[in-house]
Structure formats: structure tokens, C-alpha cells
PDB file of C-alpha atoms in Angstrom:
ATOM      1  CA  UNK C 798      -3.597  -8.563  28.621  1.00 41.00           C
ATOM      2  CA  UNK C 799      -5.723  -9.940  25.796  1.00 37.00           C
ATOM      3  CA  UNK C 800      -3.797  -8.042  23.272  1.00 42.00           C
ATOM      4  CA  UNK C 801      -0.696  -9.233  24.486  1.00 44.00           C
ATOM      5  CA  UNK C 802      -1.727 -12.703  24.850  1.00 37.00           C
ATOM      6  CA  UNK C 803      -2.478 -12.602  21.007  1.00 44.00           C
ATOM      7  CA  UNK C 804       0.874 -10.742  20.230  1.00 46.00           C
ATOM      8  CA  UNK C 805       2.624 -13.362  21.282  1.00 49.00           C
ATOM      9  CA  UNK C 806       0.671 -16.237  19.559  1.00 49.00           C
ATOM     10  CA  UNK C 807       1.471 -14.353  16.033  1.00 51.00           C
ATOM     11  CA  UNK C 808       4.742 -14.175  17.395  1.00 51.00           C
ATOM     12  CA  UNK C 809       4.701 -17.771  17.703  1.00 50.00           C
ATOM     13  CA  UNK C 810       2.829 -18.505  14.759  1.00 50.00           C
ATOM     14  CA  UNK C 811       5.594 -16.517  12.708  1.00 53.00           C
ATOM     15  CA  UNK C 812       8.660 -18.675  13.890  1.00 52.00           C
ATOM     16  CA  UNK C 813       6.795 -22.101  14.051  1.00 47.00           C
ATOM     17  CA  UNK C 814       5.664 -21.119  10.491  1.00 50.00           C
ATOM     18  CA  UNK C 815       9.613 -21.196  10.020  1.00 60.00           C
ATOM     19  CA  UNK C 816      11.532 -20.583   6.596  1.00 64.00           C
ATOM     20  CA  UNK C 817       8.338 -19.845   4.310  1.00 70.00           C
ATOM     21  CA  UNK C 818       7.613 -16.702   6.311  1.00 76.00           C
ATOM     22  CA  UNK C 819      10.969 -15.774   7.022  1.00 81.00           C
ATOM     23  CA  UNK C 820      11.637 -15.779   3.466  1.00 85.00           C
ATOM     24  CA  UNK C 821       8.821 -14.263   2.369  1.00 85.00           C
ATOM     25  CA  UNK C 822       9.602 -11.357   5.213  1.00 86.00           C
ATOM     26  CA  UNK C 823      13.158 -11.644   3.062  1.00 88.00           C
ATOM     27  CA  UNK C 824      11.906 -10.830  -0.303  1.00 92.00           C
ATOM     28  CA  UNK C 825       9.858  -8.230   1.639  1.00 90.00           C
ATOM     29  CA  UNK C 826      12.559  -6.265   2.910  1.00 91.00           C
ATOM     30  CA  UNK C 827      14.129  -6.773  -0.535  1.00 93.00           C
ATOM     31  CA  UNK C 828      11.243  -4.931  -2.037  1.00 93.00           C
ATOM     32  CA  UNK C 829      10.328  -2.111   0.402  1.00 90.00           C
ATOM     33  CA  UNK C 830      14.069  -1.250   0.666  1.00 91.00           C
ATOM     34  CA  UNK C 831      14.400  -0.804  -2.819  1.00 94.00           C
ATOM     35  CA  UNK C 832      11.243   1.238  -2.915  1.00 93.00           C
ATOM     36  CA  UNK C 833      12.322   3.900  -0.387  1.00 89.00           C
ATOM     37  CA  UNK C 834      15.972   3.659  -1.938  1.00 91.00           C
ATOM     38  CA  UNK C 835      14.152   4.802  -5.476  1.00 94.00           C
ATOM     39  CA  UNK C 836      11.720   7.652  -3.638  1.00 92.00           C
ATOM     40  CA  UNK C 837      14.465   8.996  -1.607  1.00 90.00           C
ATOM     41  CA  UNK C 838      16.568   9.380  -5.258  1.00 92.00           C
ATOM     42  CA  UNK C 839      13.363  10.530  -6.898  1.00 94.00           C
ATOM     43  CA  UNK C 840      12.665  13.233  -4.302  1.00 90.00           C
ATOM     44  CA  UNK C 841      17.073  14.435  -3.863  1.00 89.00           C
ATOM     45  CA  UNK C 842      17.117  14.475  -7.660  1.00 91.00           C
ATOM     46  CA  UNK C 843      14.110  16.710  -8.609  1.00 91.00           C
ATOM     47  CA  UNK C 844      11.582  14.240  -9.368  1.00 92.00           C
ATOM     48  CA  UNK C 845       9.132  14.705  -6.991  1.00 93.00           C
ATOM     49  CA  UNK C 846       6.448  14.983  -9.326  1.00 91.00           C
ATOM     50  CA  UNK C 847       7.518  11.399 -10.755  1.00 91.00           C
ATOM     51  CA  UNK C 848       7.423   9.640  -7.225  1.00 92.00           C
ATOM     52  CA  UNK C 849       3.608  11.251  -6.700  1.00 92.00           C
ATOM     53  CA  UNK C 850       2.579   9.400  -9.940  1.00 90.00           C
ATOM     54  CA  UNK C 851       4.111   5.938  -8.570  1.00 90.00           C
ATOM     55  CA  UNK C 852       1.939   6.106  -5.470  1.00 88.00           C
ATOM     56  CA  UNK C 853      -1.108   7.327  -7.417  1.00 90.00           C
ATOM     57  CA  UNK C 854      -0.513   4.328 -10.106  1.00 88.00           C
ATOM     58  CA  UNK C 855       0.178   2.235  -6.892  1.00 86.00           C
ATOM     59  CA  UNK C 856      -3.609   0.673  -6.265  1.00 82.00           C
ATOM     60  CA  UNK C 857      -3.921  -0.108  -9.637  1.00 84.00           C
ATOM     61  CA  UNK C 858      -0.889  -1.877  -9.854  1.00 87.00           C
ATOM     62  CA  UNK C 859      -1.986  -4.146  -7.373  1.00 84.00           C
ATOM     63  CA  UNK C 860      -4.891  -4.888  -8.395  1.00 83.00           C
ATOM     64  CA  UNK C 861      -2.976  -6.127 -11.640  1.00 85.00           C
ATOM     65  CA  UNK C 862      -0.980  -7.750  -9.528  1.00 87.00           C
ATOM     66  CA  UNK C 863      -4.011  -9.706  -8.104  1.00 84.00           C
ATOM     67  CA  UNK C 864      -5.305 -11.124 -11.215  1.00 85.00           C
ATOM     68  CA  UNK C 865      -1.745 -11.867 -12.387  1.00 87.00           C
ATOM     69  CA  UNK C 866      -0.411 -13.501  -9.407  1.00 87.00           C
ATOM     70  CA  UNK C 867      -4.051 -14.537  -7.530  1.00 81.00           C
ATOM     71  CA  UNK C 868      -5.730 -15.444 -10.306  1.00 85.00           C
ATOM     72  CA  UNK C 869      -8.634 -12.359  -8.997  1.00 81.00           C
ATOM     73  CA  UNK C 870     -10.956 -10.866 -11.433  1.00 84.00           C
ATOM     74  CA  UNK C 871     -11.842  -7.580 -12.168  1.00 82.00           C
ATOM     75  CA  UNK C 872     -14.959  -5.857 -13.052  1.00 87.00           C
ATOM     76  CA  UNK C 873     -15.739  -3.845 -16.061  1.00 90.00           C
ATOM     77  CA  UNK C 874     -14.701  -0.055 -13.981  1.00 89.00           C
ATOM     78  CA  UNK C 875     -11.761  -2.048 -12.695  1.00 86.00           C
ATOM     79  CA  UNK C 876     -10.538  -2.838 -16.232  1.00 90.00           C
ATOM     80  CA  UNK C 877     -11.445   0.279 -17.850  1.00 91.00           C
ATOM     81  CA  UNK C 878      -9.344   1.844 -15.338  1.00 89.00           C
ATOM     82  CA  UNK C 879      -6.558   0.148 -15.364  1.00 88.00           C
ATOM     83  CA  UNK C 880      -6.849   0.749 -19.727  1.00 90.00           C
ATOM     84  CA  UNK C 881      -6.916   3.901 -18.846  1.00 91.00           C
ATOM     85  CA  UNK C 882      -4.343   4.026 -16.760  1.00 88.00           C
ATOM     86  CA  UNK C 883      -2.016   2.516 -18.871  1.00 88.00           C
ATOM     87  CA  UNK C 884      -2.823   4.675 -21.805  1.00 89.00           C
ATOM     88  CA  UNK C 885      -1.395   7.726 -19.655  1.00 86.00           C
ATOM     89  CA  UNK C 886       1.710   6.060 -19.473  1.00 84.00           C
ATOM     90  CA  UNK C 887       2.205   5.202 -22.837  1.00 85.00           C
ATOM     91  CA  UNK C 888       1.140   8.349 -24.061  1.00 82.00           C
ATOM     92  CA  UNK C 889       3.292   9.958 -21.945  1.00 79.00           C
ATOM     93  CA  UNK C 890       6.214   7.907 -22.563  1.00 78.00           C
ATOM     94  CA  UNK C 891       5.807   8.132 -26.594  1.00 77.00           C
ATOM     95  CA  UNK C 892       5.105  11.787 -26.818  1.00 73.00           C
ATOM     96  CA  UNK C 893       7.231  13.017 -24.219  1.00 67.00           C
ATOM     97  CA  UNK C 894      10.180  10.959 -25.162  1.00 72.00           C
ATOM     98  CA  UNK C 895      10.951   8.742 -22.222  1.00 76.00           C
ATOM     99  CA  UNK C 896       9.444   6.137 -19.950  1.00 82.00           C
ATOM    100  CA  UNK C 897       8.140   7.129 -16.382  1.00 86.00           C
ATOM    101  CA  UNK C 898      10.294   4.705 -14.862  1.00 91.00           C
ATOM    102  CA  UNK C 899      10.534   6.215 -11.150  1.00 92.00           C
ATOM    103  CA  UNK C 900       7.043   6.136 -10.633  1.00 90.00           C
ATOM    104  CA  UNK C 901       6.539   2.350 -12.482  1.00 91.00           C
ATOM    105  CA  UNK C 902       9.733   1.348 -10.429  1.00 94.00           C
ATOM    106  CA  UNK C 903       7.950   2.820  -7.186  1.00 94.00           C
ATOM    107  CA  UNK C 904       4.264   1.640  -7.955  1.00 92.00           C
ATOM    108  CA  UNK C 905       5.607  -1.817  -8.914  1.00 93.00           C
ATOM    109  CA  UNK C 906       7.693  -2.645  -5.786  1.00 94.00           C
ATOM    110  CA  UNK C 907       5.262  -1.394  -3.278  1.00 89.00           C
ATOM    111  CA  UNK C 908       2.658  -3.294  -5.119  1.00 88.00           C
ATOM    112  CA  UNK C 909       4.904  -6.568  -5.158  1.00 91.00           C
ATOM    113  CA  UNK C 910       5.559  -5.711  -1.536  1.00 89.00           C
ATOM    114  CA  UNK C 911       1.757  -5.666  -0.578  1.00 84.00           C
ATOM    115  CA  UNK C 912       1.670  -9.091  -2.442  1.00 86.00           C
ATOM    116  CA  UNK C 913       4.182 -10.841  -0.211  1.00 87.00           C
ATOM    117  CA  UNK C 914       3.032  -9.355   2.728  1.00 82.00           C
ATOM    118  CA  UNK C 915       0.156 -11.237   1.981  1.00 79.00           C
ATOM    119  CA  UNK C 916       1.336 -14.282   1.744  1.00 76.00           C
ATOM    120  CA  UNK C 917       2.416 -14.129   5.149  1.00 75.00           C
ATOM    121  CA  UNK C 918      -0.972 -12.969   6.244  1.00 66.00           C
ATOM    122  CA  UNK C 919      -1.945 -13.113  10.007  1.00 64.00           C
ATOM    123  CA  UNK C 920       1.107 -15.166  11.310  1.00 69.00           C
ATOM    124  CA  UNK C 921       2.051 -11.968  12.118  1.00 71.00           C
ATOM    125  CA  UNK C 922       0.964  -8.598  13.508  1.00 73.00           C
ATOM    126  CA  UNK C 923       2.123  -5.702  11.718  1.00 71.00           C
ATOM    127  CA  UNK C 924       4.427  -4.735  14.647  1.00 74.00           C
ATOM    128  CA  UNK C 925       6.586  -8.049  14.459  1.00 77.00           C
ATOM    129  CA  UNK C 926       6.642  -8.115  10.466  1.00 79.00           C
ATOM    130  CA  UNK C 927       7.545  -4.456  10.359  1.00 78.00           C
ATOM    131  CA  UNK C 928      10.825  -5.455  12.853  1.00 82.00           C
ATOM    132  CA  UNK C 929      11.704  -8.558  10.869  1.00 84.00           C
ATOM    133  CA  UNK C 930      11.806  -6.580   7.632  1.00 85.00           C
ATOM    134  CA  UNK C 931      14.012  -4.038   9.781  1.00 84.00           C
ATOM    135  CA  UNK C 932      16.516  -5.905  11.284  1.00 89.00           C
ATOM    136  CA  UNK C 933      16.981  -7.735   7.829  1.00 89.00           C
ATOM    137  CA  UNK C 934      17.154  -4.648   6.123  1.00 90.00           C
ATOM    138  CA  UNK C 935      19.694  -2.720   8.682  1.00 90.00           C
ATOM    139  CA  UNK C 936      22.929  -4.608   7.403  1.00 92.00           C
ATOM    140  CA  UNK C 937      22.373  -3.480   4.146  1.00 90.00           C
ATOM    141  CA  UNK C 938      21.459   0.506   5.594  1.00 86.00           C
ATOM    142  CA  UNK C 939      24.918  -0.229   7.746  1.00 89.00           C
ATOM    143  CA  UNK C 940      26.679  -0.899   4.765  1.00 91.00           C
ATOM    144  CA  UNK C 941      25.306   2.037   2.214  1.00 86.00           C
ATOM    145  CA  UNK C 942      26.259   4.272   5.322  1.00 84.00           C
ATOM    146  CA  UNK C 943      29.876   2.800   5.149  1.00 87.00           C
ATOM    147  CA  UNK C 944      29.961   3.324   1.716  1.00 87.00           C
ATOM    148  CA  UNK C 945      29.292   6.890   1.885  1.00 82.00           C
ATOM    149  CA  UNK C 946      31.527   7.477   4.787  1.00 83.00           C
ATOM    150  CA  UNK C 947      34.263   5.906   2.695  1.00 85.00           C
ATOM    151  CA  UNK C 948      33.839   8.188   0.052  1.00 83.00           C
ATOM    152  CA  UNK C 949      33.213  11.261   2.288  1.00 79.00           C
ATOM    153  CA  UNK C 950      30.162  11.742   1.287  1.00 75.00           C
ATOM    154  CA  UNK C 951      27.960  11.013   4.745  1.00 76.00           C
ATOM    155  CA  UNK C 952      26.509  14.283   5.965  1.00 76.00           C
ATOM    156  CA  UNK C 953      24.761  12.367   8.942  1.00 73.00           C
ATOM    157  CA  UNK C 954      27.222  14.041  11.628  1.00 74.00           C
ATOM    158  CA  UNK C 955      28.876  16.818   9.575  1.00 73.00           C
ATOM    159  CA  UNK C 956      25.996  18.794   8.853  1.00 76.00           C
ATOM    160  CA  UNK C 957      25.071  19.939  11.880  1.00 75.00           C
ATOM    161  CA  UNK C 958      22.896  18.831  14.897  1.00 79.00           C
ATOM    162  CA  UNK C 959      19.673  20.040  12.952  1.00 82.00           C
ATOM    163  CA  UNK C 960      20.422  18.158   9.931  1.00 78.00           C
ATOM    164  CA  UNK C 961      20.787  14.571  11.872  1.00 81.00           C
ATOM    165  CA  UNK C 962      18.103  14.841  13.914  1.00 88.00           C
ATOM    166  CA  UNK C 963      15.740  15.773  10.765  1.00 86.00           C
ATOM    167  CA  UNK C 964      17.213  13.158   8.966  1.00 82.00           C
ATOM    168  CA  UNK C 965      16.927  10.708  12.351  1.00 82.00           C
ATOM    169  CA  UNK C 966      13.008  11.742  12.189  1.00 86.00           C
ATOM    170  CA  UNK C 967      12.426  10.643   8.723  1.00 83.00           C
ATOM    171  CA  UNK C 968      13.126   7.249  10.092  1.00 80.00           C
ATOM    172  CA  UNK C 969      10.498   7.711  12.371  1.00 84.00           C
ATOM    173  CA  UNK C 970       7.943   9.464   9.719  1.00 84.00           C
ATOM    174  CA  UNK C 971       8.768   6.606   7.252  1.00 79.00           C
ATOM    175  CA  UNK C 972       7.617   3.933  10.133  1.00 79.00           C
ATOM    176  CA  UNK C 973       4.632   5.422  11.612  1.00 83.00           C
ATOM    177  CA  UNK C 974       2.296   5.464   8.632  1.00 80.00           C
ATOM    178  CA  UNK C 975       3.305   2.360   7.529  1.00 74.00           C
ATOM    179  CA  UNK C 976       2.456   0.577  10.408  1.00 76.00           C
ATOM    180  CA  UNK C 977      -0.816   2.736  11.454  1.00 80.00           C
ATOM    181  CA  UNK C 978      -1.833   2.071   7.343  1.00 72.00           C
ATOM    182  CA  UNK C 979      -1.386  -1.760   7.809  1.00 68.00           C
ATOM    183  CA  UNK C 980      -3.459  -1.367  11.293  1.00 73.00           C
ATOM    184  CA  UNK C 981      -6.315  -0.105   9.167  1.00 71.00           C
ATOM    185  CA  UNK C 982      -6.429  -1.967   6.479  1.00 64.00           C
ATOM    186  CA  UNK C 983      -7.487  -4.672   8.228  1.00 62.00           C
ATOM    187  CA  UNK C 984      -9.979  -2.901  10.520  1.00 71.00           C
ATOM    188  CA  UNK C 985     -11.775  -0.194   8.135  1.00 67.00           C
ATOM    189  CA  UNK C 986     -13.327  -0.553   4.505  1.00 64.00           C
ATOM    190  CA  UNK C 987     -11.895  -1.453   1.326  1.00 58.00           C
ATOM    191  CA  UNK C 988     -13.320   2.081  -0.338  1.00 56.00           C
ATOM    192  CA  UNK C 989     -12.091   3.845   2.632  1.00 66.00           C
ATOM    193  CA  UNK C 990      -8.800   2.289   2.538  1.00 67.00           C
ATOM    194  CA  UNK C 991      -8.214   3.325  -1.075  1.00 64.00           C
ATOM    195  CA  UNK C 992      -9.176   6.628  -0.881  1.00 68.00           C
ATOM    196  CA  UNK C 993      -6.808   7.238   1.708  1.00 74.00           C
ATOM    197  CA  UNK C 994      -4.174   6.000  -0.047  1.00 79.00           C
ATOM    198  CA  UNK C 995      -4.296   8.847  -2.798  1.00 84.00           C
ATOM    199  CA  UNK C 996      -3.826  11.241   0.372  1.00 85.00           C
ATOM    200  CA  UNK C 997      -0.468  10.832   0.050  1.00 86.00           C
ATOM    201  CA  UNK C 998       0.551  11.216  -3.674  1.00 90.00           C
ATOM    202  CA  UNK C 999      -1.891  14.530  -3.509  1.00 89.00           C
ATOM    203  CA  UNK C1000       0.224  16.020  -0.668  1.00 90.00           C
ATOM    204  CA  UNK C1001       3.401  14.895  -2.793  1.00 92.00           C
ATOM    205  CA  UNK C1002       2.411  16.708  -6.157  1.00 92.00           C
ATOM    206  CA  UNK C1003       1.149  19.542  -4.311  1.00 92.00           C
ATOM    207  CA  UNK C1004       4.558  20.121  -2.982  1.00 93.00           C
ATOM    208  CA  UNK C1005       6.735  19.218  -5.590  1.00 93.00           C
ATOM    209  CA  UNK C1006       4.644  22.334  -7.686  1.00 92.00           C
ATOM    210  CA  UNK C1007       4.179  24.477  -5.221  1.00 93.00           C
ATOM    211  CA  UNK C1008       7.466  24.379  -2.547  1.00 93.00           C
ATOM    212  CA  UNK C1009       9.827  22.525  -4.941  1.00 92.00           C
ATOM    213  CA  UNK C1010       8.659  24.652  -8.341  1.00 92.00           C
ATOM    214  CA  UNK C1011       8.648  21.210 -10.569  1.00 92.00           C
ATOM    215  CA  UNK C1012       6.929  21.992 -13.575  1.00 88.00           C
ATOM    216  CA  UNK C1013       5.274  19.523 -15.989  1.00 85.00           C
ATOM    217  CA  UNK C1014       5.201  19.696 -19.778  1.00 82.00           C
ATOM    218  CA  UNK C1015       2.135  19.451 -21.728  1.00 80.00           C
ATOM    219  CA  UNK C1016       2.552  15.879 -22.330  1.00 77.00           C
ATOM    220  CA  UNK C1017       2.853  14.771 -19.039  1.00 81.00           C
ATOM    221  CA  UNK C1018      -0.151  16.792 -17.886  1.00 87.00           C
ATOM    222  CA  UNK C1019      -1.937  14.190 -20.265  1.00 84.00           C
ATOM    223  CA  UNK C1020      -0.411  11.476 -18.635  1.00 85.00           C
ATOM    224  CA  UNK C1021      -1.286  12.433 -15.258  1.00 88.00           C
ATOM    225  CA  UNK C1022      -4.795  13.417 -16.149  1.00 91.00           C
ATOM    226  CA  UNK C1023      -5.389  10.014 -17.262  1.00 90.00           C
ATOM    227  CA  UNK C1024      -3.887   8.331 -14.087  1.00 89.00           C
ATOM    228  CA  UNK C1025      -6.317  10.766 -12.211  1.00 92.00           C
ATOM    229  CA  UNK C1026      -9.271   9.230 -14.219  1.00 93.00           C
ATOM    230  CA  UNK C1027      -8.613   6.056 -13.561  1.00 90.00           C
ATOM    231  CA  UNK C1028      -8.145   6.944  -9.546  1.00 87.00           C
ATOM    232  CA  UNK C1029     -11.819   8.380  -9.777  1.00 90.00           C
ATOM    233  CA  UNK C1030     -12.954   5.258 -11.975  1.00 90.00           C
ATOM    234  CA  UNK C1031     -11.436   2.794  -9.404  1.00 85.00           C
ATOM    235  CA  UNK C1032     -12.659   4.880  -6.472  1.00 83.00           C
ATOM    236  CA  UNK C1033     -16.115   4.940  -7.718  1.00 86.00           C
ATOM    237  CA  UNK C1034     -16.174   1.380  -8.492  1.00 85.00           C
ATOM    238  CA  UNK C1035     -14.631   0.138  -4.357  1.00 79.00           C
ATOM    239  CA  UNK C1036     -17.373   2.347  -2.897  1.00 79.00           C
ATOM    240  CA  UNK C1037     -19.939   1.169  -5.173  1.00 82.00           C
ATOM    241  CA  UNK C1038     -19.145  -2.187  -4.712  1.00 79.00           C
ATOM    242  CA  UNK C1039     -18.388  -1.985  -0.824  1.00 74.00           C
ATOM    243  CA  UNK C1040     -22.180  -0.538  -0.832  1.00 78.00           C
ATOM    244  CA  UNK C1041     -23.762  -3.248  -2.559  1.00 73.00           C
ATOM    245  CA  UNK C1042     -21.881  -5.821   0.089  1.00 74.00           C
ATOM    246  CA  UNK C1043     -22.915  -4.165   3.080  1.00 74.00           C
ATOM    247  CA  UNK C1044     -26.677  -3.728   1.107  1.00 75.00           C
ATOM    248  CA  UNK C1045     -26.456  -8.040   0.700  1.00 71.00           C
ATOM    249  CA  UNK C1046     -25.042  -8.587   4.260  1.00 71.00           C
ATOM    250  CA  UNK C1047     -28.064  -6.539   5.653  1.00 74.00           C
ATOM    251  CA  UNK C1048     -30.804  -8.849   3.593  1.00 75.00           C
ATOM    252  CA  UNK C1049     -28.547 -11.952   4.573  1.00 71.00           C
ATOM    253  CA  UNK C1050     -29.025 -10.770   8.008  1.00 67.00           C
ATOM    254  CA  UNK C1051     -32.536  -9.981   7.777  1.00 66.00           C
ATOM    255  CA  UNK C1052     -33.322 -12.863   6.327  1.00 65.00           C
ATOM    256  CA  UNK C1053     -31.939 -14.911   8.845  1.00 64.00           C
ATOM    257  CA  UNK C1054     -33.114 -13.326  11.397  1.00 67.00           C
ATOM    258  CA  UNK C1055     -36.235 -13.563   9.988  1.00 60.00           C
ATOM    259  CA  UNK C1056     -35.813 -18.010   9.686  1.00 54.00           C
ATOM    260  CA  UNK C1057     -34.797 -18.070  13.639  1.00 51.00           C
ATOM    261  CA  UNK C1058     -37.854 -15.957  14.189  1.00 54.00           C
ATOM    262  CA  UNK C1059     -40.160 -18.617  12.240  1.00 54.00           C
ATOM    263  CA  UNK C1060     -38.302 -21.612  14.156  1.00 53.00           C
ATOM    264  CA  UNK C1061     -39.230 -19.703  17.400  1.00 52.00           C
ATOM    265  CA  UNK C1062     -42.550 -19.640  16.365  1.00 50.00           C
ATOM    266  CA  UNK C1063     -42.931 -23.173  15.305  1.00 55.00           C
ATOM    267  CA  UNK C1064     -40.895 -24.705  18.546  1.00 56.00           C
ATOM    268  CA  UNK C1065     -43.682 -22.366  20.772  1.00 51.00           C
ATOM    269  CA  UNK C1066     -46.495 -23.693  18.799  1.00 54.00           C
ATOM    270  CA  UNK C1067     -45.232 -27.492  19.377  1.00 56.00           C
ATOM    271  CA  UNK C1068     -45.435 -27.152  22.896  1.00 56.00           C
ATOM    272  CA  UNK C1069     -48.380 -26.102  23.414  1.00 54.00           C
ATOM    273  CA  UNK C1070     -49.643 -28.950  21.360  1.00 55.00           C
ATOM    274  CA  UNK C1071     -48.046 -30.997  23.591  1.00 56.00           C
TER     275      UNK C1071
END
């Protein structure tokens, strides 16, 4: 009952909040749709491997995003990684010959899409934003399915029975995590939430080598080894710094546990004075 109770006050909070959030659920939409657009091109067209570097580039491009946008500062590991980061690309896109522009394109709208999300903060629960951002999004989905039906090129219902309802589940595989990974960010810790974000890009490189036999040249081995670096770097440095916080909470606590204990003390000693 609680729960619901609280649903429907960020329900609440979302419309009274009127055109800011509703816009800013707008340029959401905008921004995830365009996202999935690019991956589901990246992983049709043989570029698996590409897509996996966007999501493992994806952390540190919002925490660029931060100090660019938030005005949030970095510490030395943070920086270095990011440098490092960045180097990978460029490398890769000066020796190999050509910019890595899937995985920036997917790195930089799910980043931009974490920033406007937000902005909107807890006026809404994940649930609600996640439908918002749907039903905006479903006239344009309507409309590319049109398209394609126009053309003859739809295979949603003349492929088979197999073929829609595997392409019906993706809709539901696409949802789930999304929602359960905006569920924890706000309920477990910062290092834990960014190590479980490079979950995902692993799986993705492991089967773009392994079941889709995408191969890498030397160059962009270099390039993804330095990505990789800066993933351990910026690992290192949320877990070391989510340890120190929880170390200073603990002496906070202590310490005012510790005052309430002297006050206790002092108030007992009054009174029998009196």
C-alpha cells in the first residue's frame, strides 16, 4: 500500500512539475531512441565489436559529461582515465584509418540520456519515466514500421511465427534491464553500480568474437586495450573512493554517538546535583 501510495505521488509530482519534465522526458526519448536505432544497425551490420566499445567508453563519457554540463570535478585516476581513454580512440582512429563513430555515437547518447534523466530526478519512478519515454517514442517506431512495410521490407509477419515472437521478446529484453538497472542505481553503491555496467559490453565482445567471428586488427586491439585500462583505472578509483566514504561515515557516526553519550552523561550528573 505504501509503495503505491508513493507511486502515485511521483506520478503526481511528474504532471504538476508540467512542461519542464515532460520535455526533458522528450529529449529523453529523443536520445535513447536514437541509441538503440544505432546498436540495432551496429549489431545487423557486423559491428558488434564497435557497439561493445560504446558501452565500455559509456561511464567515462558521463563522467565527462558531469564536469562539462554539472560543473563536477574529477580526481587525478578519474582524469588519467579518461586521458587514457581518449588516447585509444585517437590512436585507433589515426592508425587504423577511421573514427570509431558507432561506439562514440552509442557512448555519447546514452551518456546524454543519463544526463537528462537526471534532471528530472525523483518526480518520477523509473516505471512512469520509462512509459512516458515509450508512448512518446511509439509514433515514431509506428512510423519506421510503415516505412518498411511500404518498401516491403518488414519481416515482422513474413518470417515466420519464430521470427516475430523473437523479435517481440527483444522488446521485452531491451525493457527489463533498463528498468531493474535504474532500480539499482539508486539503491546499491556507486562502485558496484559501475562495475556492473561493464557486464554488458564483456558479454557483447565475447560474442561478437566468438559466435559472430568479428575479428579486430592490430590497431584496434590498441585501442581497446586502452579503453580497458581506463575501465580498471576508473573502477579502482569508485571503489576506493566509495571505501573511504563509508570509512568517514563510520567516524562521523562514532563520533556522534560518542557527543550524545557525553550529553547523557552530563544531563545524569545534573540531576543528581539537583
Amino acid at each position: 500500500m505504501t509503495q503505491r501510495v508513493a507511486a502515485d505521488k511521483n506520478s503526481a509530482g511528474l504532471l504538476a512539475t508540467g512542461y519542464p519534465s515532460i520535455f526533458a522526458l522528450t529529449i529523453a526519448s529523443l536520445l535513447i531512441g536514437c541509441n538503440w536505432l544505432l546498436y540495432v544497425l551496429a549489431t545487423t551490420s557486423g559491428h558488434t565489436l564497435d557497439a561493445s566499445l560504446g558501452y565500455f567508453m559509456n561511464p567515462l563519457v558521463s563522467v565527462l559529461l558531469g564536469v562539462i554540463f554539472l560543473g563536477e570535478r574529477l580526481r587525478f585516476m578519474q582524469w588519467t582515465a579518461v586521458g587514457i581513454a581518449a588516447s585509444g580512440v585517437i590512436a585507433m582512429s589515426v592508425l587504423y584509418g577511421h573514427v570509431p563513430w558507432i561506439g562514440l555515437g552509442l557512448a555519447t547518447t546514452f551518456g546524454l540520456y543519463g544526463l537528462v534523466k537526471s534532471k528530472v530526478g525523483k518526480r518520477a519512478t523509473p516505471l512512469h519515466s520509462f512509459a512516458v519515454e515509450s508512448a512518446l517514442l511509439a509514433p515514431l517506431a509506428a512510423a519506421c514500421m510503415a516505412f518498411l512495410a511500404f518498401r516491403g521490407s518488414m519481416t515482422l509477419f513474413s518470417t515466420g511465427a519464430a521470427h516475430f515472437w523473437i523479435l517481440a521478446a527483444s522488446g521485452i529484453v531491451t525493457a527489463v534491464p533498463l528498468l531493474l538497472f535504474a532500480d539499482a542505481a539508486s539503491k546499491l553503491p556507486l562502485s558496484v553500480v559501475g562495475m556492473v555496467q561493464y557486464i554488458n559490453p564483456t558479454i557483447q565482445f565475447l560474442i561478437a568474437l566468438f559466435i559472430f567471428d568479428e575479428r579486430l586488427a592490430p590497431m584496434e586491439w590498441a585501442g581497446y586495450i586502452a579503453v580497458w585500462i581506463a575501465c580498471i583505472l576508473f573502477t579502482f578509483d569508485a571503489v576506493n573512493s566509495s571505501r573511504v566514504t563509508r570509512r568517514a561515515e563510520k567516524i562521523q557516526d562514532v563520533a556522534a554517538t560518542g557527543s550524545l553519550g557525553i550529553i547523557d552523561i552530563d544531563r545524569a550528573d545534573r540531576s543528581d546535583h539537583c
